mmCIF file of C-alpha atoms and ligand atoms in Angstrom:
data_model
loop_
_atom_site.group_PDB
_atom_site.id
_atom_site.type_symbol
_atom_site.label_atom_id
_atom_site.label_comp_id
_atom_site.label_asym_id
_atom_site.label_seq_id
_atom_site.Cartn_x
_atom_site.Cartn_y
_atom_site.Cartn_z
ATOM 1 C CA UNK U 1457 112.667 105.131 63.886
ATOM 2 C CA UNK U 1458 110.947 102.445 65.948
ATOM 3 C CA UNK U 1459 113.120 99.735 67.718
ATOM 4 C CA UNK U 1460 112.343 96.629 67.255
ATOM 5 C CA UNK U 1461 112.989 93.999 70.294
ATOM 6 C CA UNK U 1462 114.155 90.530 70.256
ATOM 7 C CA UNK U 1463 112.356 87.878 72.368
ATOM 8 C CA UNK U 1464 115.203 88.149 75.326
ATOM 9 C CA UNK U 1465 115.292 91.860 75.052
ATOM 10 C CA UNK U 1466 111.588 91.704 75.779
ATOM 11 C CA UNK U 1467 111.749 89.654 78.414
ATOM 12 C CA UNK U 1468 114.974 91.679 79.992
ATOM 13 C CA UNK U 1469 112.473 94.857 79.334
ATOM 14 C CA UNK U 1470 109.928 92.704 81.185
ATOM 15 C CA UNK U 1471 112.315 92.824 84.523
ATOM 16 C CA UNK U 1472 112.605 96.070 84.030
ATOM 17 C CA UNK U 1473 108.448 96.739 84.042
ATOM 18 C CA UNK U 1474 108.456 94.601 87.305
ATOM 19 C CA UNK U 1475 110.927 96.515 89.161
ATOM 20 C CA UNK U 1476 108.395 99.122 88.771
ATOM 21 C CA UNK U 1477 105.553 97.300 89.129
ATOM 22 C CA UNK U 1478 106.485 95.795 92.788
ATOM 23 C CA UNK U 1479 108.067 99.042 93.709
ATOM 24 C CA UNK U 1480 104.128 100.737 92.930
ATOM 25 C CA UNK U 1481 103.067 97.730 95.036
ATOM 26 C CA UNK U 1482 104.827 98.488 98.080
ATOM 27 C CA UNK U 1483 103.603 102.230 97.523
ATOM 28 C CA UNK U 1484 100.216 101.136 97.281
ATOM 29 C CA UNK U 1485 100.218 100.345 101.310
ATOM 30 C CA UNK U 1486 102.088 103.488 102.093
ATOM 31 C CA UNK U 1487 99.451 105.961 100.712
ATOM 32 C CA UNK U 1488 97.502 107.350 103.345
ATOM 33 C CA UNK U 1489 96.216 110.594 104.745
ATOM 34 C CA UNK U 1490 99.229 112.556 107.022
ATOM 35 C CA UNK U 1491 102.061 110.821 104.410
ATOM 36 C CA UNK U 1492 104.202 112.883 102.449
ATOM 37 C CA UNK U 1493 105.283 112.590 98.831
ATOM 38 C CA UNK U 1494 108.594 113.312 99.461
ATOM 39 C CA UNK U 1495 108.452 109.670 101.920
ATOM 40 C CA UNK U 1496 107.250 108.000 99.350
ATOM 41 C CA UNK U 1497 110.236 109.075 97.003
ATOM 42 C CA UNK U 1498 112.461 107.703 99.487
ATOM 43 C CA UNK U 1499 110.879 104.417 99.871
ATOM 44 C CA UNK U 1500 110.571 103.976 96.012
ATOM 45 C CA UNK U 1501 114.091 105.041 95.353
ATOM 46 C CA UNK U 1502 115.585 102.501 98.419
ATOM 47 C CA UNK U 1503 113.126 99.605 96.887
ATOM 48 C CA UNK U 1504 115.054 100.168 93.116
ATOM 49 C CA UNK U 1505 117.955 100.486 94.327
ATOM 50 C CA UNK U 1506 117.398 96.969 96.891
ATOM 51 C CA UNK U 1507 115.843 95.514 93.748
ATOM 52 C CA UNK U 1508 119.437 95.924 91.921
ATOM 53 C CA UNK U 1509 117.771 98.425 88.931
ATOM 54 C CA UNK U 1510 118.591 102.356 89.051
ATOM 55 C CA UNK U 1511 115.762 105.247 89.302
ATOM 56 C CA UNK U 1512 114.790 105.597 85.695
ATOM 57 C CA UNK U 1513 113.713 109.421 86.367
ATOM 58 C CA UNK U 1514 116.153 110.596 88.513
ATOM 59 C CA UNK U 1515 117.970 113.164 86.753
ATOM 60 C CA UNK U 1516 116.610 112.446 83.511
ATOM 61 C CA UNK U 1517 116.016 115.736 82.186
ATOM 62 C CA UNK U 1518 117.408 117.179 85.367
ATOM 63 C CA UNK U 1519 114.045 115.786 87.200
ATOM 64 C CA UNK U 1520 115.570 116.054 90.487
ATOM 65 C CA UNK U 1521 113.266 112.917 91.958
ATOM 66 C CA UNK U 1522 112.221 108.849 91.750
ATOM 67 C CA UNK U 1523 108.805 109.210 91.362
ATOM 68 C CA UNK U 1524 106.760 112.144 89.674
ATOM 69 C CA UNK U 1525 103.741 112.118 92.275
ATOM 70 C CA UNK U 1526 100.692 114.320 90.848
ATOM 71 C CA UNK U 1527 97.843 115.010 93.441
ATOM 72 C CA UNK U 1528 94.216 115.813 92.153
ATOM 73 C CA UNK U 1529 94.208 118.750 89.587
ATOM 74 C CA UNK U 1530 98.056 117.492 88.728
ATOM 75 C CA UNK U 1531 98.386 115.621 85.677
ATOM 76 C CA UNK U 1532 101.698 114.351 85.478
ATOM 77 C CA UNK U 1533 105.726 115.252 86.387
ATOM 78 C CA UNK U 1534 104.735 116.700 90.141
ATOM 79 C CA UNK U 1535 107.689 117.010 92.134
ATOM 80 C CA UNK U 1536 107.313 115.444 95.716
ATOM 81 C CA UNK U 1537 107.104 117.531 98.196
ATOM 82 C CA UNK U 1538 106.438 117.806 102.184
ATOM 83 C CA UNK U 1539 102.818 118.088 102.241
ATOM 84 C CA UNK U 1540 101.034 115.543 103.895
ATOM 85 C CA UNK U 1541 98.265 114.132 101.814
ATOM 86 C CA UNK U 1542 94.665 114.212 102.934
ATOM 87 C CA UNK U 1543 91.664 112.150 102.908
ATOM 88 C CA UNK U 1544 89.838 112.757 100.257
ATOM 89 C CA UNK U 1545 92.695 113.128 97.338
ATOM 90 C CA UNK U 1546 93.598 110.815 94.375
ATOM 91 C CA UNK U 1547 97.495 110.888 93.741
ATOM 92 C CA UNK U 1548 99.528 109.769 90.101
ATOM 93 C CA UNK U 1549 102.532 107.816 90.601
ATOM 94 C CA UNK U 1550 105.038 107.691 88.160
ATOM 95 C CA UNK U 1551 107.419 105.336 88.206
ATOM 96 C CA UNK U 1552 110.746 104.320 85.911
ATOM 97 C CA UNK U 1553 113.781 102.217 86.340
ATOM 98 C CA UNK U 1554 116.625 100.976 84.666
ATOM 99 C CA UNK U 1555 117.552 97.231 85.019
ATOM 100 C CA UNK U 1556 119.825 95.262 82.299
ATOM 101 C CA UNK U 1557 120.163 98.489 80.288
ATOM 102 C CA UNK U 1558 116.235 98.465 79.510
ATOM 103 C CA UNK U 1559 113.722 101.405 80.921
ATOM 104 C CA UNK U 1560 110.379 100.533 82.694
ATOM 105 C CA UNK U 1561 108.203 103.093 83.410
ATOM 106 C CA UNK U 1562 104.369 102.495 84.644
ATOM 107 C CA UNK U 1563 101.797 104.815 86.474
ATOM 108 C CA UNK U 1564 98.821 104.363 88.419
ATOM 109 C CA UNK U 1565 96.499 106.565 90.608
ATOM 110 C CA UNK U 1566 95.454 105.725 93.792
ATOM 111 C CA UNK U 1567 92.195 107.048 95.950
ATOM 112 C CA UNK U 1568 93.581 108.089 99.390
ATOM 113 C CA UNK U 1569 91.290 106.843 101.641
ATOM 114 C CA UNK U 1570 87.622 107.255 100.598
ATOM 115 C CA UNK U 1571 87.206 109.163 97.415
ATOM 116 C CA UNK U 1572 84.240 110.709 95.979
ATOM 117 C CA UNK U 1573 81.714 108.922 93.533
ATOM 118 C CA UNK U 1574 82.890 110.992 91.103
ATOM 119 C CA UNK U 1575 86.642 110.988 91.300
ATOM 120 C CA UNK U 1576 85.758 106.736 91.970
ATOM 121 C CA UNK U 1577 84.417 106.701 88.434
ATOM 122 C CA UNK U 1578 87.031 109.195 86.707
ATOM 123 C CA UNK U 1579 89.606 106.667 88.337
ATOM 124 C CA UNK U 1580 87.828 103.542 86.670
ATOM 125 C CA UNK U 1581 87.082 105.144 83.667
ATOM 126 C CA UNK U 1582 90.808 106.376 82.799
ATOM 127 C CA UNK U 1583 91.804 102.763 83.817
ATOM 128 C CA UNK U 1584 89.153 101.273 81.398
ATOM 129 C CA UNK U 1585 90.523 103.490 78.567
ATOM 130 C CA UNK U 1586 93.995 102.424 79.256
ATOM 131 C CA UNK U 1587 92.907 98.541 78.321
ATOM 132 C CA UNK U 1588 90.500 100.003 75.419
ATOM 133 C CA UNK U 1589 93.995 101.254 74.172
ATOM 134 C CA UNK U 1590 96.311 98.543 74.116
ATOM 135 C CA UNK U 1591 93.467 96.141 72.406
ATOM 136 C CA UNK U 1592 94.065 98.375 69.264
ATOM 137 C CA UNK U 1593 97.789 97.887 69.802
ATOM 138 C CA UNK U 1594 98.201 95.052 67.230
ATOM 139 C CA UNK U 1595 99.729 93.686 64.024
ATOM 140 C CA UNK U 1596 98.089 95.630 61.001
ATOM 141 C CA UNK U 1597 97.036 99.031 63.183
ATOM 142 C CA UNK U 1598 98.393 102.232 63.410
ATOM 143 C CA UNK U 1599 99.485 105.052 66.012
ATOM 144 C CA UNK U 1600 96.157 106.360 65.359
ATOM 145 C CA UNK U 1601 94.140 103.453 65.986
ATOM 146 C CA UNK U 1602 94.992 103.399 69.815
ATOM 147 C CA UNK U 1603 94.972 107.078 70.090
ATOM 148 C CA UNK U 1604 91.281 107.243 68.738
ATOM 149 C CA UNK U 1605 89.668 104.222 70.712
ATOM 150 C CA UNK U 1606 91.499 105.722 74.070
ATOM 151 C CA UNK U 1607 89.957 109.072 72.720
ATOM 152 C CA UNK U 1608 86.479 107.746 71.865
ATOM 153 C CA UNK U 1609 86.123 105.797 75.316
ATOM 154 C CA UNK U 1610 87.014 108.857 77.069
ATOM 155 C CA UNK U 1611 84.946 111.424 75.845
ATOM 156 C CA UNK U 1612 82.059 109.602 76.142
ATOM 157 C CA UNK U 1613 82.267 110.177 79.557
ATOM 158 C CA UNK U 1614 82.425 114.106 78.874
ATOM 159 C CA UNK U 1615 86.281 113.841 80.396
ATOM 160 C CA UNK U 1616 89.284 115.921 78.657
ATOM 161 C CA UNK U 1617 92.049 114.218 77.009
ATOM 162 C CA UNK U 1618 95.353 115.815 77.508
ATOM 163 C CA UNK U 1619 96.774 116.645 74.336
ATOM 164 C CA UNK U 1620 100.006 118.173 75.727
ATOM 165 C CA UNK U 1621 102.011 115.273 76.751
ATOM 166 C CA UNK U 1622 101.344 110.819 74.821
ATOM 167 C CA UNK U 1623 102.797 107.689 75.565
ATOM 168 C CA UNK U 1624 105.937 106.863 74.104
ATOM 169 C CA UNK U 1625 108.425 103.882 72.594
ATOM 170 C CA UNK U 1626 110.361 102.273 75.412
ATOM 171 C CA UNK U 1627 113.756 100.814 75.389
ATOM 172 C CA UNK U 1628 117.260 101.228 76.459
ATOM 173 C CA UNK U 1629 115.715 105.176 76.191
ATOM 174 C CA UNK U 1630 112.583 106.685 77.973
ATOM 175 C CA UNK U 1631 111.320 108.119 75.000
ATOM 176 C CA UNK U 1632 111.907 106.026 71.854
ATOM 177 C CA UNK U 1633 109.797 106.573 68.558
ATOM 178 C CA UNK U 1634 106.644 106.108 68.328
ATOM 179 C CA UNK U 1635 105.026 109.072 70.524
ATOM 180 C CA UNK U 1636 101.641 107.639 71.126
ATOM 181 C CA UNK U 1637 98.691 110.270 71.669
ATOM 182 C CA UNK U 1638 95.595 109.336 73.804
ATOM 183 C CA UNK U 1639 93.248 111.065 70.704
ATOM 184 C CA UNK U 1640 93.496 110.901 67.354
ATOM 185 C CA UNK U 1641 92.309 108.835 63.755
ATOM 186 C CA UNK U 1642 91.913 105.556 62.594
ATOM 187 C CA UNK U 1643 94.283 104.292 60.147
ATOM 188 C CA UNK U 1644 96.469 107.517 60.830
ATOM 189 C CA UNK U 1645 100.488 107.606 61.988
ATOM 190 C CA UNK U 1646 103.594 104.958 62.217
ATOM 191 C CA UNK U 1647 102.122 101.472 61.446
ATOM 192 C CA UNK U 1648 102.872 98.763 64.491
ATOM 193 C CA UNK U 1649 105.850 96.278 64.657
ATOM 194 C CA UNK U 1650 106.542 92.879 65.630
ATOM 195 C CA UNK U 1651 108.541 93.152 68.910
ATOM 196 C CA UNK U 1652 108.363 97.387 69.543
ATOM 197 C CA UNK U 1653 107.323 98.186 73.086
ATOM 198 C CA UNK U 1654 105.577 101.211 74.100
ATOM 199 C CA UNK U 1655 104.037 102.716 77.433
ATOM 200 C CA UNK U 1656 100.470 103.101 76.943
ATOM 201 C CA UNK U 1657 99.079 106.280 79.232
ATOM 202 C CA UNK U 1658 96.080 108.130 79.162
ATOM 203 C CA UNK U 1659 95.778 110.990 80.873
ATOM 204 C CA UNK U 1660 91.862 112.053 81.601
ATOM 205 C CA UNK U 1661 90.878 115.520 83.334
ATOM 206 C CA UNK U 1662 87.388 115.390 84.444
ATOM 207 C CA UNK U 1663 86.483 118.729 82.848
ATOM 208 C CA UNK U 1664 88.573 120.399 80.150
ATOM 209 C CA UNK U 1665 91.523 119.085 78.191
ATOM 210 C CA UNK U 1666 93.583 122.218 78.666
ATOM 211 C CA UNK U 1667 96.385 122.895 81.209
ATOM 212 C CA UNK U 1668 98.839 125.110 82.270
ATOM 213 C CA UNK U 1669 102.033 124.319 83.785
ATOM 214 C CA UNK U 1670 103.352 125.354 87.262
ATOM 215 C CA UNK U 1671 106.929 127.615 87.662
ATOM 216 C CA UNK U 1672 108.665 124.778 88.750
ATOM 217 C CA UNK U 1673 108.926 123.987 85.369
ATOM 218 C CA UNK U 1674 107.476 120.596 85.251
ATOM 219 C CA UNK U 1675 104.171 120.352 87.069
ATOM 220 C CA UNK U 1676 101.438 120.359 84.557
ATOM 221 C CA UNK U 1677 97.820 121.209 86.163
ATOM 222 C CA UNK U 1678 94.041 121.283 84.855
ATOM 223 C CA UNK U 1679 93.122 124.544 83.263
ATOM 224 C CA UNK U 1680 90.232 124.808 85.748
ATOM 225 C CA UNK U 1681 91.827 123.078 88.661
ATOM 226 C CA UNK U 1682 89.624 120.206 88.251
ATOM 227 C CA UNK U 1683 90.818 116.271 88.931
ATOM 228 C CA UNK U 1684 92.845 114.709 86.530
ATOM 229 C CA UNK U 1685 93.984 110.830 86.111
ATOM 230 C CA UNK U 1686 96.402 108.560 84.518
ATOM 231 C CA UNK U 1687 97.038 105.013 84.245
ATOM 232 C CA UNK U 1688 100.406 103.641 82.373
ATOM 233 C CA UNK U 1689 101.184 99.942 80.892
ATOM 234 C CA UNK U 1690 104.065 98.879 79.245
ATOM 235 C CA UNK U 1691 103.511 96.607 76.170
ATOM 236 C CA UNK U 1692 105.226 94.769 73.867
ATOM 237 C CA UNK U 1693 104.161 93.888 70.270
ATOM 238 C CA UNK U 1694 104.246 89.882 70.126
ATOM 239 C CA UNK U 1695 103.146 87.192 67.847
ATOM 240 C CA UNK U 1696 100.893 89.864 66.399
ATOM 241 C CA UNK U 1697 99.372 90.804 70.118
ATOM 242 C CA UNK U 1698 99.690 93.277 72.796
ATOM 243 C CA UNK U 1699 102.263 91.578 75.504
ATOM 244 C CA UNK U 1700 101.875 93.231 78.991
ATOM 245 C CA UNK U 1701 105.424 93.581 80.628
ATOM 246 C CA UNK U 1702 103.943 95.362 83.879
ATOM 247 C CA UNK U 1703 101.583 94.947 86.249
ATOM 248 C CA UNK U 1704 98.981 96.293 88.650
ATOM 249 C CA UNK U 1705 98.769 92.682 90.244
ATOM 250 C CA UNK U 1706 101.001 93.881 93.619
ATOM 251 C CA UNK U 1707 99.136 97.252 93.910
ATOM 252 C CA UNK U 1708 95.689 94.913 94.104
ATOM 253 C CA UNK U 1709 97.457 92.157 95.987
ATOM 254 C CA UNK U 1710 98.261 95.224 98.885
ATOM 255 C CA UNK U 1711 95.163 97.125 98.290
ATOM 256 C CA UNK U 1712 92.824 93.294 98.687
ATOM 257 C CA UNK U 1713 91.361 94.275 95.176
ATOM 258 C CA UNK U 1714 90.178 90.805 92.891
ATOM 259 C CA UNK U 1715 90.848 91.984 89.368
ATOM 260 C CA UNK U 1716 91.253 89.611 85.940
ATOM 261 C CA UNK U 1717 91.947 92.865 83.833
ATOM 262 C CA UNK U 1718 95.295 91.783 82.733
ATOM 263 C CA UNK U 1719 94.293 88.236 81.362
ATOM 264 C CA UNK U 1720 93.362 89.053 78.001
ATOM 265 C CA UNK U 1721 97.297 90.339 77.594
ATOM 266 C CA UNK U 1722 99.163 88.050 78.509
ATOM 267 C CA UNK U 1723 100.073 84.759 76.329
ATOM 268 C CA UNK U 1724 101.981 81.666 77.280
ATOM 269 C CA UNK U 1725 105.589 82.512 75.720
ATOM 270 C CA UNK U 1726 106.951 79.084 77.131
HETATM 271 MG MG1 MG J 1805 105.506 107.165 83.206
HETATM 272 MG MG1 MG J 1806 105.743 107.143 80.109
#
């Protein structure tokens, strides 16, 4: 059943999406060839904690970390670890945390200092879909609807969508109903409602869609150990239009990146 927010829920939820959002922020200046992932866990989790919010991962499912931190041919849920990473890689960072009751959880993948051409335009194009997704995520569409125009975008660029693991409903739970798929069909699945919130996040592998999964029991990896990158928004369902409740705005404001991606979602709720 999908959960429908009220107006101050959303905008407690919205605290929640920022805690995450400035805590990606202060990551984005710490990610750097020699640093480890298991430093940035401790930064992140001392940031939520400073930030009075709670690691939304930690120990959910018995993940035993704050951030899931996926280098290159990782998709998602790495564990961080003491390897140093190197010039050269792209690295997924997960994020959640609790504040007033209400999850947040947002992802973005960062070049670590210069990046290949290629990886450059798998980055921007997994970014790209991310926005070509939450357009569809209005009044009157469907599940399907984002899943397909995420899907669409994608492949056009001959990249993989993961099929494995969707975006979900967000709320005073990680995972609330809807699961939302990066493929799929127009028209198809749970029809959209005023005030539900969901975390939009595609998941692109530069060559196939298929993975395996490491023996830690939560890494997932690229089939053929190619790159793979992901991108996550929160978004709430208001007056009929996709709300943004995070934000990439501190990662660019670190990073000296000029970007007016976010404009088109946000409205003036005053
Ligand atoms: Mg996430
Ligand atoms: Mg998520």
């Amino acid at each position: 059943m999908i959960i429908q927010k009220t107006r101050e829920e959303i905008e407690l939820m919205r605290e929640s999406a920022l805690v995450v959002s400035k805590t990606l922020g202060m990551l984005a200046s710490e990610i750097k060839p020699g640093v480890t992932t298991l430093y940035l866990d401790k930064l992140a989790e001392e940031f939520i904690r400073e930030q009075g919010a709670i690691p939304g991962f930690l120990g959910l499912y018995d993940f035993p970390n704050t951030l899931c931190v996926s280098p290159n041919a990782q998709v998602v849920h790495g564990i961080p670890n003491n390897t140093p990473l190197q010039e050269g890689d792209i690295i997924s960072v997960d994020c959640g945390a609790i504040k007033n009751d209400f999850y947040g959880d947002h992802a973005y993948s960062f070049p670590v200092g210069e990046v290949s051409i290629e990886v450059k335009k798998l980055l921007q194009v997994t970014k790209e879909s991310l926005y070509v997704g939450i357009r569809e995520f209005k009044l009157g569409n469907r599940v399907g609807d984002v899943g397909h125009a995420i899907q669409q975008f994608t492949e056009a660029h001959g990249y993989g969508v993961v099929r494995e693991l969707v975006g979900h409903g967000l709320g005073k739970k990680m995972h609330e109903d809807p699961e939302m798929p990066n493929y799929g069909r127009r028209g198809r699945g749970k029809k959209f409602i005023e005030g539900m919130v969901v975390a939009i996040e595609p998941m692109t592998n530069m060559g196939t869609k298929d993975i395996k999964h490491l023996r830690d029991g939560w890494t997932i990896l690229t089939r053929d150990g190619k790159p793979s990158a992901h991108f996550e928004h929160d978004v709430a369902l208001v007056n009929g239009k996709p709300e943004l409740l995070s934000t990439f705005k501190y990662i660019y404001e670190a990073l000296g990146i000029e970007s007016d991606e976010e404009a088109e979602f946000r409205q003036d709720l005053s």
